[in-house]
XYZ file of N, CA and C in Angstrom:
786
model
N 0.849 -1.198 0.000
C 0.000 0.000 0.000
C 0.887 1.252 0.000
N 0.690 2.147 -0.981
C 1.520 3.340 -1.090
C 1.170 4.346 -0.011
N 2.184 5.035 0.461
C 1.995 6.039 1.498
C 1.779 7.398 0.841
N 0.904 8.234 1.383
C 0.664 9.568 0.803
C 1.886 10.462 0.966
N 2.041 11.375 0.025
C 3.150 12.328 0.079
C 2.868 13.353 1.171
N 3.818 13.582 2.061
C 3.586 14.589 3.107
C 3.269 15.958 2.506
N 2.354 16.650 3.132
C 1.913 17.950 2.617
C 3.055 18.960 2.578
N 4.036 18.811 3.446
C 5.144 19.756 3.477
C 6.066 19.659 2.272
N 5.982 18.536 1.520
C 6.853 18.370 0.371
C 6.293 19.000 -0.900
N 5.014 19.320 -0.915
C 4.407 19.879 -2.128
C 5.079 21.174 -2.584
N 5.378 22.120 -1.676
C 6.064 23.347 -2.137
C 7.434 23.072 -2.762
N 8.067 21.937 -2.378
C 9.371 21.587 -2.947
C 9.211 20.843 -4.271
N 8.227 19.924 -4.328
C 8.054 19.105 -5.528
C 7.456 19.884 -6.690
N 6.608 20.873 -6.387
C 5.926 21.587 -7.471
C 6.893 22.307 -8.407
N 7.888 23.064 -7.907
C 8.837 23.695 -8.846
C 9.635 22.674 -9.653
N 9.968 21.537 -9.014
C 10.719 20.503 -9.729
C 9.888 19.929 -10.869
N 8.607 19.653 -10.590
C 7.727 19.116 -11.628
C 7.519 20.117 -12.755
N 7.374 21.401 -12.401
C 7.211 22.426 -13.428
C 8.458 22.552 -14.292
N 9.636 22.329 -13.698
C 10.880 22.401 -14.449
C 11.078 21.188 -15.344
N 10.670 20.008 -14.856
C 10.895 18.780 -15.607
C 9.846 18.529 -16.683
N 8.649 19.065 -16.525
C 7.579 18.756 -17.471
C 7.912 19.164 -18.907
N 8.511 20.362 -19.168
C 8.891 20.655 -20.569
C 9.934 19.698 -21.119
N 10.885 19.271 -20.267
C 11.906 18.336 -20.724
C 11.293 16.984 -21.064
N 10.349 16.526 -20.218
C 9.675 15.255 -20.490
C 8.861 15.351 -21.775
N 8.204 16.494 -21.987
C 7.416 16.679 -23.207
C 8.318 16.672 -24.443
N 9.465 17.356 -24.379
C 10.396 17.359 -25.508
C 10.943 15.962 -25.777
N 11.240 15.226 -24.704
C 11.727 13.851 -24.881
C 10.673 12.984 -25.558
N 9.420 13.132 -25.160
C 8.346 12.350 -25.772
C 8.192 12.700 -27.252
N 8.272 13.987 -27.577
C 8.173 14.397 -28.977
C 9.348 13.850 -29.792
N 10.553 13.936 -29.223
C 11.727 13.434 -29.936
C 11.639 11.925 -30.138
N 11.167 11.212 -29.123
C 11.045 9.750 -29.239
C 10.017 9.376 -30.297
N 8.903 10.100 -30.329
C 7.873 9.839 -31.332
C 8.386 10.136 -32.739
N 9.126 11.239 -32.908
C 9.675 11.584 -34.212
C 10.717 10.568 -34.658
N 11.528 10.087 -33.735
C 12.536 9.076 -34.082
C 11.867 7.792 -34.551
N 10.806 7.385 -33.869
C 10.078 6.183 -34.269
C 9.443 6.366 -35.646
N 8.890 7.556 -35.903
C 8.287 7.827 -37.214
C 9.344 7.781 -38.312
N 10.529 8.355 -38.063
C 11.600 8.322 -39.060
C 12.048 6.895 -39.333
N 12.115 6.077 -38.286
C 12.524 4.675 -38.468
C 11.478 3.921 -39.288
N 10.200 4.160 -39.002
C 9.157 3.466 -39.752
C 9.157 3.849 -41.228
N 9.417 5.112 -41.509
C 9.348 5.581 -42.899
C 10.590 5.188 -43.685
N 11.791 5.394 -43.095
C 13.020 5.258 -43.864
C 13.749 3.930 -43.651
N 13.362 3.165 -42.658
C 14.020 1.872 -42.431
C 13.030 0.740 -42.641
N 11.990 0.705 -41.830
C 11.029 -0.391 -41.962
C 10.245 -0.305 -43.264
N 9.995 0.925 -43.747
C 9.215 1.083 -44.961
C 9.995 0.895 -46.242
N 11.317 0.637 -46.143
C 12.135 0.460 -47.343
C 12.478 -1.013 -47.524
N 12.955 -1.329 -48.713
C 13.349 -2.703 -49.000
C 14.585 -3.067 -48.183
N 14.646 -4.288 -47.637
C 15.821 -4.683 -46.857
C 17.061 -4.763 -47.725
N 18.210 -4.515 -47.098
C 19.476 -4.580 -47.831
C 19.706 -6.002 -48.322
N 20.195 -6.168 -49.546
C 20.386 -7.515 -50.073
C 21.453 -8.311 -49.332
N 22.400 -7.617 -48.691
C 23.458 -8.286 -47.946
C 23.578 -7.619 -46.583
N 23.546 -8.417 -45.534
C 23.749 -7.900 -44.175
C 24.872 -8.676 -43.521
N 25.941 -7.969 -43.211
C 27.116 -8.576 -42.578
C 27.148 -8.147 -41.117
N 26.814 -9.045 -40.188
C 26.776 -8.656 -38.757
C 28.112 -8.150 -38.243
N 29.201 -8.717 -38.738
C 30.519 -8.296 -38.252
C 30.801 -6.855 -38.648
N 30.471 -6.497 -39.880
C 30.648 -5.121 -40.329
C 29.739 -4.186 -39.540
N 28.506 -4.620 -39.293
C 27.571 -3.786 -38.538
C 28.082 -3.528 -37.122
N 28.655 -4.551 -36.487
C 29.197 -4.368 -35.127
C 30.374 -3.402 -35.133
N 31.244 -3.534 -36.137
C 32.407 -2.644 -36.185
C 31.982 -1.207 -36.464
N 30.947 -1.020 -37.273
C 30.431 0.326 -37.509
C 29.889 0.929 -36.220
N 29.207 0.120 -35.413
C 28.703 0.610 -34.128
C 29.839 1.013 -33.207
N 30.875 0.183 -33.159
C 32.041 0.508 -32.329
C 32.690 1.799 -32.809
N 32.822 1.952 -34.130
C 33.439 3.155 -34.669
C 32.602 4.398 -34.344
N 31.266 4.269 -34.401
C 30.389 5.398 -34.084
C 30.563 5.839 -32.638
N 30.548 4.875 -31.717
C 30.701 5.231 -30.305
C 32.102 5.736 -30.002
N 33.098 5.218 -30.714
C 34.458 5.746 -30.539
C 34.534 7.196 -30.993
N 33.850 7.516 -32.096
C 33.828 8.907 -32.566
C 33.134 9.811 -31.553
N 32.053 9.316 -30.947
C 31.364 10.097 -29.913
C 32.282 10.332 -28.723
N 33.011 9.275 -28.305
C 33.917 9.410 -27.168
C 35.042 10.398 -27.472
N 35.570 10.352 -28.698
C 36.628 11.293 -29.079
C 36.098 12.722 -29.076
N 34.878 12.901 -29.583
C 34.291 14.242 -29.605
C 34.138 14.799 -28.191
N 33.620 13.972 -27.291
C 33.454 14.412 -25.895
C 34.803 14.721 -25.264
N 35.789 13.856 -25.513
C 37.126 14.079 -24.945
C 37.731 15.376 -25.462
N 37.542 15.653 -26.753
C 38.081 16.894 -27.330
C 37.401 18.108 -26.717
N 36.076 18.038 -26.583
C 35.336 19.161 -25.998
C 35.792 19.415 -24.563
N 35.992 18.325 -23.803
C 36.435 18.481 -22.412
C 37.870 19.007 -22.357
N 38.732 18.504 -23.262
C 40.138 18.888 -23.213
C 40.366 20.327 -23.669
N 39.518 20.804 -24.583
C 39.728 22.162 -25.087
C 39.613 23.199 -23.981
N 38.544 23.069 -23.194
C 38.387 23.981 -22.077
C 37.989 25.376 -22.479
N 38.477 25.850 -23.614
C 38.160 27.186 -24.096
C 36.723 27.216 -24.602
N 35.928 28.134 -24.075
C 34.514 28.192 -24.444
C 34.332 28.471 -25.929
N 35.220 29.282 -26.495
C 35.108 29.602 -27.917
C 35.363 28.373 -28.779
N 36.411 27.582 -28.445
C 36.711 26.375 -29.203
C 35.608 25.331 -29.039
N 35.086 25.206 -27.822
C 34.003 24.258 -27.578
C 32.768 24.638 -28.401
N 32.430 25.934 -28.392
C 31.282 26.391 -29.177
C 31.485 26.153 -30.666
N 32.712 26.378 -31.152
C 32.995 26.149 -32.568
C 32.865 24.674 -32.909
N 33.358 23.814 -32.030
C 33.290 22.372 -32.280
C 31.841 21.894 -32.304
N 31.022 22.354 -31.372
C 29.615 21.947 -31.357
C 28.877 22.482 -32.588
N 29.207 23.704 -32.999
C 28.594 24.262 -34.207
C 28.941 23.425 -35.429
N 30.192 22.972 -35.512
C 30.604 22.132 -36.635
C 29.818 20.827 -36.673
N 29.512 20.264 -35.501
C 28.735 19.019 -35.474
C 27.329 19.247 -36.018
N 26.705 20.357 -35.648
C 25.361 20.674 -36.143
C 25.389 20.943 -37.643
N 26.398 21.664 -38.103
C 26.506 21.947 -39.543
C 26.680 20.646 -40.323
N 27.475 19.735 -39.781
C 27.662 18.437 -40.433
C 26.360 17.676 -40.541
N 25.580 17.674 -39.455
C 24.297 16.972 -39.459
C 23.351 17.532 -40.511
N 23.321 18.848 -40.640
C 22.392 19.472 -41.583
C 22.915 19.414 -43.021
N 24.235 19.377 -43.178
C 24.819 19.415 -44.517
C 24.912 18.032 -45.155
N 25.080 16.998 -44.339
C 25.345 15.657 -44.869
C 24.280 15.149 -45.838
N 22.964 15.262 -45.535
C 21.984 14.747 -46.503
C 22.071 15.412 -47.868
N 22.366 16.719 -47.900
C 22.407 17.429 -49.176
C 23.652 17.058 -49.969
N 24.761 16.829 -49.298
C 25.940 16.325 -49.994
C 25.688 14.923 -50.532
N 24.959 14.136 -49.758
C 24.614 12.787 -50.203
C 23.715 12.828 -51.435
N 22.777 13.766 -51.449
C 21.891 13.908 -52.611
C 22.694 14.331 -53.845
N 23.715 15.172 -53.641
C 24.533 15.622 -54.772
C 25.490 14.529 -55.244
N 26.033 13.748 -54.313
C 27.039 12.744 -54.684
C 26.412 11.426 -55.118
N 25.227 11.117 -54.593
C 24.602 9.826 -54.870
C 24.437 9.525 -56.352
N 23.876 10.453 -57.148
C 23.707 10.153 -58.578
C 25.020 9.852 -59.289
N 26.123 10.516 -58.876
C 27.415 10.269 -59.517
C 27.892 8.853 -59.210
N 27.842 8.470 -57.917
C 28.299 7.133 -57.525
C 27.423 6.060 -58.156
N 26.105 6.252 -58.119
C 25.203 5.270 -58.722
C 25.402 5.184 -60.235
N 25.615 6.332 -60.874
C 25.847 6.321 -62.314
C 27.095 5.540 -62.684
N 28.166 5.705 -61.895
C 29.403 4.971 -62.161
C 29.183 3.475 -61.971
N 28.485 3.080 -60.898
C 28.248 1.660 -60.651
C 27.391 1.035 -61.747
N 26.371 1.750 -62.183
C 25.530 1.218 -63.262
C 26.327 1.125 -64.563
N 27.196 2.107 -64.808
C 28.019 2.076 -66.019
C 29.017 0.919 -65.995
N 29.550 0.598 -64.788
C 30.505 -0.497 -64.667
C 29.842 -1.871 -64.749
N 28.557 -1.943 -64.456
C 27.869 -3.228 -64.419
C 27.733 -3.813 -65.819
N 27.629 -5.132 -65.914
C 27.381 -5.751 -67.220
C 26.060 -5.249 -67.810
N 25.947 -5.175 -69.128
C 24.719 -4.669 -69.760
C 23.463 -5.401 -69.308
N 23.579 -6.684 -69.022
C 22.396 -7.451 -68.612
C 21.886 -7.034 -67.234
N 22.745 -6.422 -66.415
C 22.359 -6.034 -65.058
C 21.861 -4.601 -64.974
N 22.146 -3.783 -65.972
C 21.871 -2.355 -65.857
C 20.377 -2.054 -65.741
N 19.557 -2.757 -66.479
C 18.116 -2.504 -66.425
C 17.571 -2.810 -65.036
N 18.049 -3.902 -64.421
C 17.599 -4.256 -63.071
C 18.039 -3.212 -62.058
N 19.247 -2.710 -62.209
C 19.748 -1.695 -61.284
C 18.976 -0.392 -61.429
N 18.642 -0.030 -62.667
C 17.851 1.193 -62.870
C 16.451 1.042 -62.287
N 15.890 -0.160 -62.376
C 14.573 -0.396 -61.778
C 14.634 -0.278 -60.257
N 15.749 -0.723 -59.666
C 15.901 -0.661 -58.207
C 16.043 0.763 -57.697
N 16.234 1.727 -58.595
C 16.339 3.126 -58.174
C 15.021 3.673 -57.634
N 13.917 2.979 -57.856
C 12.626 3.486 -57.392
C 12.600 3.629 -55.873
N 13.219 2.682 -55.173
C 13.240 2.766 -53.712
C 13.981 3.989 -53.200
N 15.238 4.225 -53.625
C 15.933 5.451 -53.209
C 15.218 6.729 -53.608
N 14.608 6.754 -54.794
C 13.886 7.960 -55.213
C 12.670 8.193 -54.319
N 12.020 7.118 -53.899
C 10.886 7.256 -52.973
C 11.359 7.823 -51.637
N 12.501 7.312 -51.126
C 13.022 7.842 -49.868
C 13.444 9.302 -50.019
N 13.975 9.656 -51.183
C 14.351 11.050 -51.420
C 13.123 11.950 -51.373
N 12.023 11.512 -52.002
C 10.792 12.303 -51.975
C 10.254 12.425 -50.550
N 10.322 11.354 -49.775
C 9.850 11.407 -48.389
C 10.728 12.322 -47.543
N 12.031 12.331 -47.815
C 12.924 13.222 -47.076
C 12.587 14.677 -47.357
N 12.344 15.002 -48.617
C 11.910 16.355 -48.949
C 10.578 16.677 -48.268
N 9.735 15.641 -48.118
C 8.464 15.851 -47.432
C 8.646 16.214 -45.970
N 9.612 15.579 -45.281
C 9.869 15.935 -43.876
C 10.376 17.363 -43.757
N 11.158 17.795 -44.757
C 11.642 19.175 -44.735
C 10.497 20.158 -45.000
N 9.636 19.817 -45.976
C 8.519 20.710 -46.304
C 7.490 20.774 -45.191
N 7.470 19.735 -44.325
C 6.486 19.715 -43.245
C 6.710 20.853 -42.249
N 7.960 21.255 -42.060
C 8.260 22.295 -41.062
C 7.620 23.627 -41.438
N 7.915 24.194 -42.620
C 7.250 25.473 -42.946
C 5.749 25.320 -43.140
N 5.292 24.133 -43.593
C 3.855 23.937 -43.784
C 3.111 24.019 -42.453
N 3.682 23.411 -41.416
C 3.036 23.466 -40.102
C 3.028 24.888 -39.553
N 4.147 25.574 -39.656
C 4.197 26.941 -39.134
C 3.280 27.873 -39.926
N 3.169 27.641 -41.229
C 2.259 28.452 -42.035
C 0.813 28.169 -41.650
N 0.511 26.878 -41.399
C -0.846 26.542 -40.968
C -1.192 27.149 -39.621
N -0.231 27.140 -38.708
C -0.458 27.754 -37.395
C -0.690 29.252 -37.549
N 0.078 29.878 -38.457
C -0.090 31.311 -38.670
C -1.471 31.631 -39.259
N -1.968 30.752 -40.127
C -3.298 30.972 -40.691
C -4.388 30.809 -39.637
N -4.237 29.768 -38.803
C -5.247 29.545 -37.761
C -5.183 30.608 -36.678
N -3.967 31.116 -36.406
C -3.755 32.144 -35.387
C -4.407 31.751 -34.060
N -3.895 30.679 -33.425
C -4.529 30.196 -32.198
C -4.475 31.190 -31.047
N -3.575 32.175 -31.108
C -3.479 33.134 -30.002
C -4.725 33.999 -29.894
N -5.539 34.074 -30.989
C -6.763 34.877 -30.934
C -7.887 34.168 -30.194
N -7.743 32.859 -30.024
C -8.772 32.136 -29.253
C -8.627 32.495 -27.783
N -9.708 32.740 -27.153
C -9.647 33.198 -25.771
C -9.581 32.076 -24.758
N -9.134 32.405 -23.558
C -9.165 31.489 -22.419
C -8.255 30.291 -22.582
N -8.704 29.193 -21.945
C -7.902 27.977 -21.943
C -7.756 27.372 -23.335
N -8.772 27.559 -24.179
C -8.703 27.011 -25.535
C -7.536 27.630 -26.306
N -7.342 28.936 -26.177
C -6.227 29.587 -26.855
C -4.890 29.077 -26.369
N -4.757 28.860 -25.058
C -3.504 28.335 -24.502
C -3.231 26.935 -25.030
N -4.273 26.098 -25.058
C -4.105 24.731 -25.544
C -3.714 24.708 -27.019
N -4.311 25.588 -27.810
C -3.987 25.635 -29.231
C -2.547 26.109 -29.463
N -2.117 27.084 -28.672
C -0.738 27.561 -28.795
C 0.243 26.453 -28.427
N -0.036 25.737 -27.333
C 0.845 24.634 -26.919
C 0.861 23.524 -27.961
N -0.318 23.213 -28.518
C -0.388 22.179 -29.555
C 0.400 22.602 -30.796
N 0.331 23.882 -31.138
C 1.072 24.385 -32.296
C 2.582 24.301 -32.065
N 3.012 24.674 -30.876
C 4.437 24.578 -30.557
C 4.905 23.126 -30.566
N 4.066 22.219 -30.033
C 4.425 20.801 -30.025
C 4.527 20.254 -31.444
N 3.595 20.646 -32.316
C 3.637 20.178 -33.705
C 4.877 20.695 -34.422
N 5.225 21.964 -34.187
C 6.423 22.514 -34.811
C 7.689 21.823 -34.327
N 7.780 21.578 -32.999
C 8.954 20.890 -32.448
C 9.048 19.471 -32.989
N 7.899 18.784 -33.089
C 7.902 17.414 -33.606
C 8.386 17.376 -35.051
N 7.978 18.333 -35.870
C 8.404 18.356 -37.269
C 9.902 18.593 -37.379
N 10.456 19.442 -36.511
C 11.901 19.675 -36.523
C 12.646 18.405 -36.106
N 12.169 17.741 -35.041
C 12.780 16.478 -34.617
C 12.710 15.435 -35.731
N 11.566 15.367 -36.418
C 11.411 14.391 -37.498
C 12.441 14.628 -38.593
N 12.648 15.879 -38.972
C 13.629 16.180 -40.017
C 15.044 15.813 -39.560
N 15.389 16.111 -38.304
C 16.729 15.784 -37.809
C 16.962 14.281 -37.788
N 15.985 13.511 -37.277
C 16.143 12.057 -37.247
C 16.111 11.471 -38.657
N 15.314 12.061 -39.546
C 15.306 11.605 -40.937
C 16.665 11.846 -41.578
N 17.290 12.993 -41.269
C 18.613 13.296 -41.822
C 19.634 12.250 -41.381
N 19.619 11.929 -40.094
C 20.562 10.923 -39.580
C 20.310 9.571 -40.237
N 19.031 9.209 -40.397
C 18.690 7.890 -40.930
C 19.076 7.752 -42.392
N 18.768 8.772 -43.211
C 19.078 8.643 -44.642
C 20.579 8.672 -44.886
N 21.325 9.387 -44.053
C 22.779 9.375 -44.195
C 23.318 7.990 -43.838
N 22.766 7.387 -42.788
C 23.241 6.059 -42.368
C 22.895 4.988 -43.389
N 21.734 5.072 -44.013
C 21.301 4.046 -44.962
C 21.584 4.417 -46.412
N 22.038 5.655 -46.652
C 22.294 6.067 -48.022
C 21.052 6.089 -48.882
N 19.911 6.491 -48.294
C 18.625 6.536 -48.993
C 18.227 5.170 -49.547
N 18.699 4.105 -48.908
C 18.325 2.765 -49.362
C 18.970 2.366 -50.679
N 20.121 2.961 -51.016
C 20.764 2.664 -52.297
C 21.414 1.290 -52.330
N 21.452 0.578 -51.196
C 21.971 -0.789 -51.216
C 21.116 -1.690 -52.100
N 19.857 -1.308 -52.336
C 19.005 -2.096 -53.234
C 19.509 -2.051 -54.666
N 20.227 -0.987 -55.034
C 20.790 -0.875 -56.384
C 22.085 -1.677 -56.477
N 22.951 -1.511 -55.484
C 24.211 -2.264 -55.413
C 24.619 -2.315 -53.942
N 24.936 -3.493 -53.407
C 25.263 -3.593 -51.973
C 26.442 -2.745 -51.530
N 27.334 -2.390 -52.453
C 28.511 -1.596 -52.079
C 28.232 -0.101 -52.079
N 27.052 0.321 -52.528
C 26.779 1.752 -52.654
C 26.868 2.499 -51.329
N 26.253 2.025 -50.231
C 26.357 2.780 -48.972
C 27.802 2.996 -48.521
N 28.649 1.979 -48.679
C 30.046 2.131 -48.270
C 30.757 3.167 -49.125
N 30.523 3.143 -50.437
C 31.148 4.129 -51.320
C 30.646 5.543 -51.021
N 29.338 5.673 -50.820
C 28.780 6.989 -50.529
C 29.314 7.543 -49.212
N 29.457 6.670 -48.228
C 29.968 7.114 -46.930
C 31.390 7.640 -47.064
N 32.219 6.938 -47.830
C 33.602 7.385 -48.024
C 33.652 8.737 -48.723
N 32.858 8.900 -49.779
C 32.833 10.173 -50.489
C 32.323 11.287 -49.581
N 31.286 10.974 -48.791
C 30.643 11.984 -47.957
C 31.581 12.532 -46.891
N 32.322 11.659 -46.209
C 33.172 12.139 -45.112
C 34.290 13.039 -45.627
N 34.828 12.744 -46.815
C 35.883 13.609 -47.353
C 35.313 14.925 -47.853
N 34.090 14.904 -48.379
C 33.452 16.162 -48.785
C 33.219 17.061 -47.579
N 32.738 16.482 -46.496
C 32.487 17.268 -45.282
C 33.804 17.821 -44.733
N 34.859 16.999 -44.763
C 36.152 17.463 -44.273
C 36.683 18.615 -45.128
N 36.489 18.524 -46.457
C 36.980 19.584 -47.341
C 36.192 20.875 -47.170
N 34.880 20.752 -46.982
C 34.050 21.956 -46.839
C 34.209 22.582 -45.457
N 34.275 21.725 -44.434
C 34.321 22.235 -43.061
C 35.630 22.871 -42.676
N 36.711 22.424 -43.284
C 38.014 22.980 -42.924
C 38.510 22.426 -41.595
N 39.493 23.111 -41.032
C 40.103 22.645 -39.782
C 39.134 22.814 -38.618
N 38.986 21.778 -37.760
C 38.176 21.944 -36.554
C 38.848 22.898 -35.573
N 38.095 23.244 -34.530
C 38.659 24.120 -33.515
C 39.673 23.388 -32.654
N 40.520 24.168 -31.978
C 41.510 23.583 -31.095
C 42.918 23.804 -31.586
N 43.907 23.223 -30.899
C 45.313 23.352 -31.317
C 45.511 22.790 -32.729
N 46.444 23.360 -33.512
C 46.619 22.923 -34.909
C 46.903 21.431 -35.050
N 47.783 20.876 -34.199
C 48.119 19.450 -34.324
C 46.883 18.584 -34.133
N 46.095 18.897 -33.094
C 44.880 18.128 -32.840
C 43.863 18.341 -33.959
N 43.794 19.564 -34.472
C 42.837 19.855 -35.538
C 43.137 19.040 -36.790
N 44.422 18.916 -37.159
C 44.783 18.127 -38.347
C 44.516 16.639 -38.130
N 44.750 16.167 -36.912
C 44.459 14.755 -36.616
C 42.967 14.481 -36.764
N 42.141 15.372 -36.235
C 40.698 15.204 -36.349
C 40.230 15.345 -37.791
N 40.843 16.266 -38.534
C 40.434 16.506 -39.913
C 40.675 15.279 -40.785
N 41.834 14.637 -40.613
C 42.193 13.499 -41.469
C 41.791 12.167 -40.823
N 41.885 12.073 -39.500
C 41.660 10.800 -38.833
C 40.251 10.262 -39.008
N 39.252 11.141 -38.858
C 37.871 10.681 -38.998
C 37.569 10.124 -40.377
N 37.781 10.903 -41.460
C 37.535 10.365 -42.802
C 38.388 9.145 -43.132
N 39.635 9.124 -42.634
C 40.513 7.989 -42.949
C 39.982 6.697 -42.337
N 39.524 6.753 -41.084
C 39.000 5.540 -40.449
C 37.706 5.087 -41.121
N 36.857 6.038 -41.515
C 35.620 5.674 -42.212
C 35.932 5.040 -43.565
N 36.902 5.595 -44.296
C 37.278 5.045 -45.596
C 37.873 3.652 -45.453
N 38.714 3.460 -44.430
C 39.298 2.137 -44.204
C 38.212 1.108 -43.898
N 37.233 1.502 -43.087
C 36.130 0.594 -42.768
C 35.305 0.290 -44.013
N 35.086 1.288 -44.862
C 34.321 1.074 -46.092
C 35.065 0.138 -47.041
N 36.391 0.301 -47.147
C 37.180 -0.594 -48.001
C 37.125 -2.026 -47.489
N 37.170 -2.176 -46.179
C 37.076 -3.523 -45.603
C 35.698 -4.120 -45.870
N 34.654 -3.297 -45.768
C 33.307 -3.782 -46.051
C 33.182 -4.235 -47.508
N 33.705 -3.453 -48.442
C 33.650 -3.831 -49.859
C 34.460 -5.100 -50.103
N 35.594 -5.230 -49.408
C 36.410 -6.433 -49.547
C 35.656 -7.666 -49.054
N 34.938 -7.531 -47.941
C 34.153 -8.658 -47.427
C 32.978 -8.980 -48.353
N 32.394 -7.975 -48.964
C 31.330 -8.237 -49.929
C 31.846 -9.100 -51.085
N 33.075 -8.834 -51.499
C 33.651 -9.601 -52.605
C 34.069 -10.998 -52.162
N 34.730 -11.105 -50.999
C 35.298 -12.390 -50.589
C 34.265 -13.340 -49.989
N 33.274 -12.811 -49.270
C 32.327 -13.681 -48.565
C 30.991 -13.820 -49.301
N 30.610 -12.802 -50.065
C 29.286 -12.842 -50.688
C 29.337 -12.786 -52.210
N 30.530 -12.703 -52.776
C 30.666 -12.711 -54.223
C 30.146 -11.461 -54.908
N 30.057 -10.340 -54.171
C 29.552 -9.084 -54.745
C 30.739 -8.262 -55.234
N 30.789 -7.979 -56.499
C 31.861 -7.181 -57.075
C 31.307 -5.846 -57.573
N 32.189 -4.852 -57.623
C 31.764 -3.533 -58.078
C 31.230 -3.578 -59.501
N 31.772 -4.465 -60.325
C 31.295 -4.598 -61.699
C 30.198 -5.645 -61.841
N 29.768 -6.227 -60.716
C 28.803 -7.326 -60.822
C 27.400 -6.886 -60.455
């Protein structure tokens, strides 16, 4: 049997609950948006023709190692300006990566289709329907943000009086936040899956990832911090990703018989 909360604790618990409630609401919105992005861009797409658990585990290890290095660099810098610059670079990378992928994807896919035997090219071109569908859905997540804000502006919920107006304003803010979360999680998902281009050729995601990391490194320039550390971060990240991609392509050839020209 649960014991009632002492009346003297209410003045202490109420400010804590008021402080935590927006954070809990944001977490719920982010979790819902992440699930929606997974359903649309992962579960709703065709499964990859080849799944190598060993490669998947090493990619996970590499991702967490990159996170640990980022945290260590932020802690070691100590300088607020360098820390702010480093965090800004991470956000710019997140927002820039899908668009670089959209620009580079047709080139990589075109080369792979050109290298393939003539008998395979028609099948590969047909498999492009899945990536094109994911591309259209990604643009839809981006268009959802201004569409929601424009709809809220047309409805103008602040003109509604009393509690109804407050509820409409909160609902509008929640919808806008959810759309932003959806776009961010969609960006992460399409970069990780390469818009489902593995359906065209199993080596496409690895090739796209290698091209993408070097493009980001070239556009972003030197990270913040001491020059020696900045050069290590600039080259080390893309180099490790490229090495992992080469190993993945090698395993596709040796274990699954998948060749770049096949």
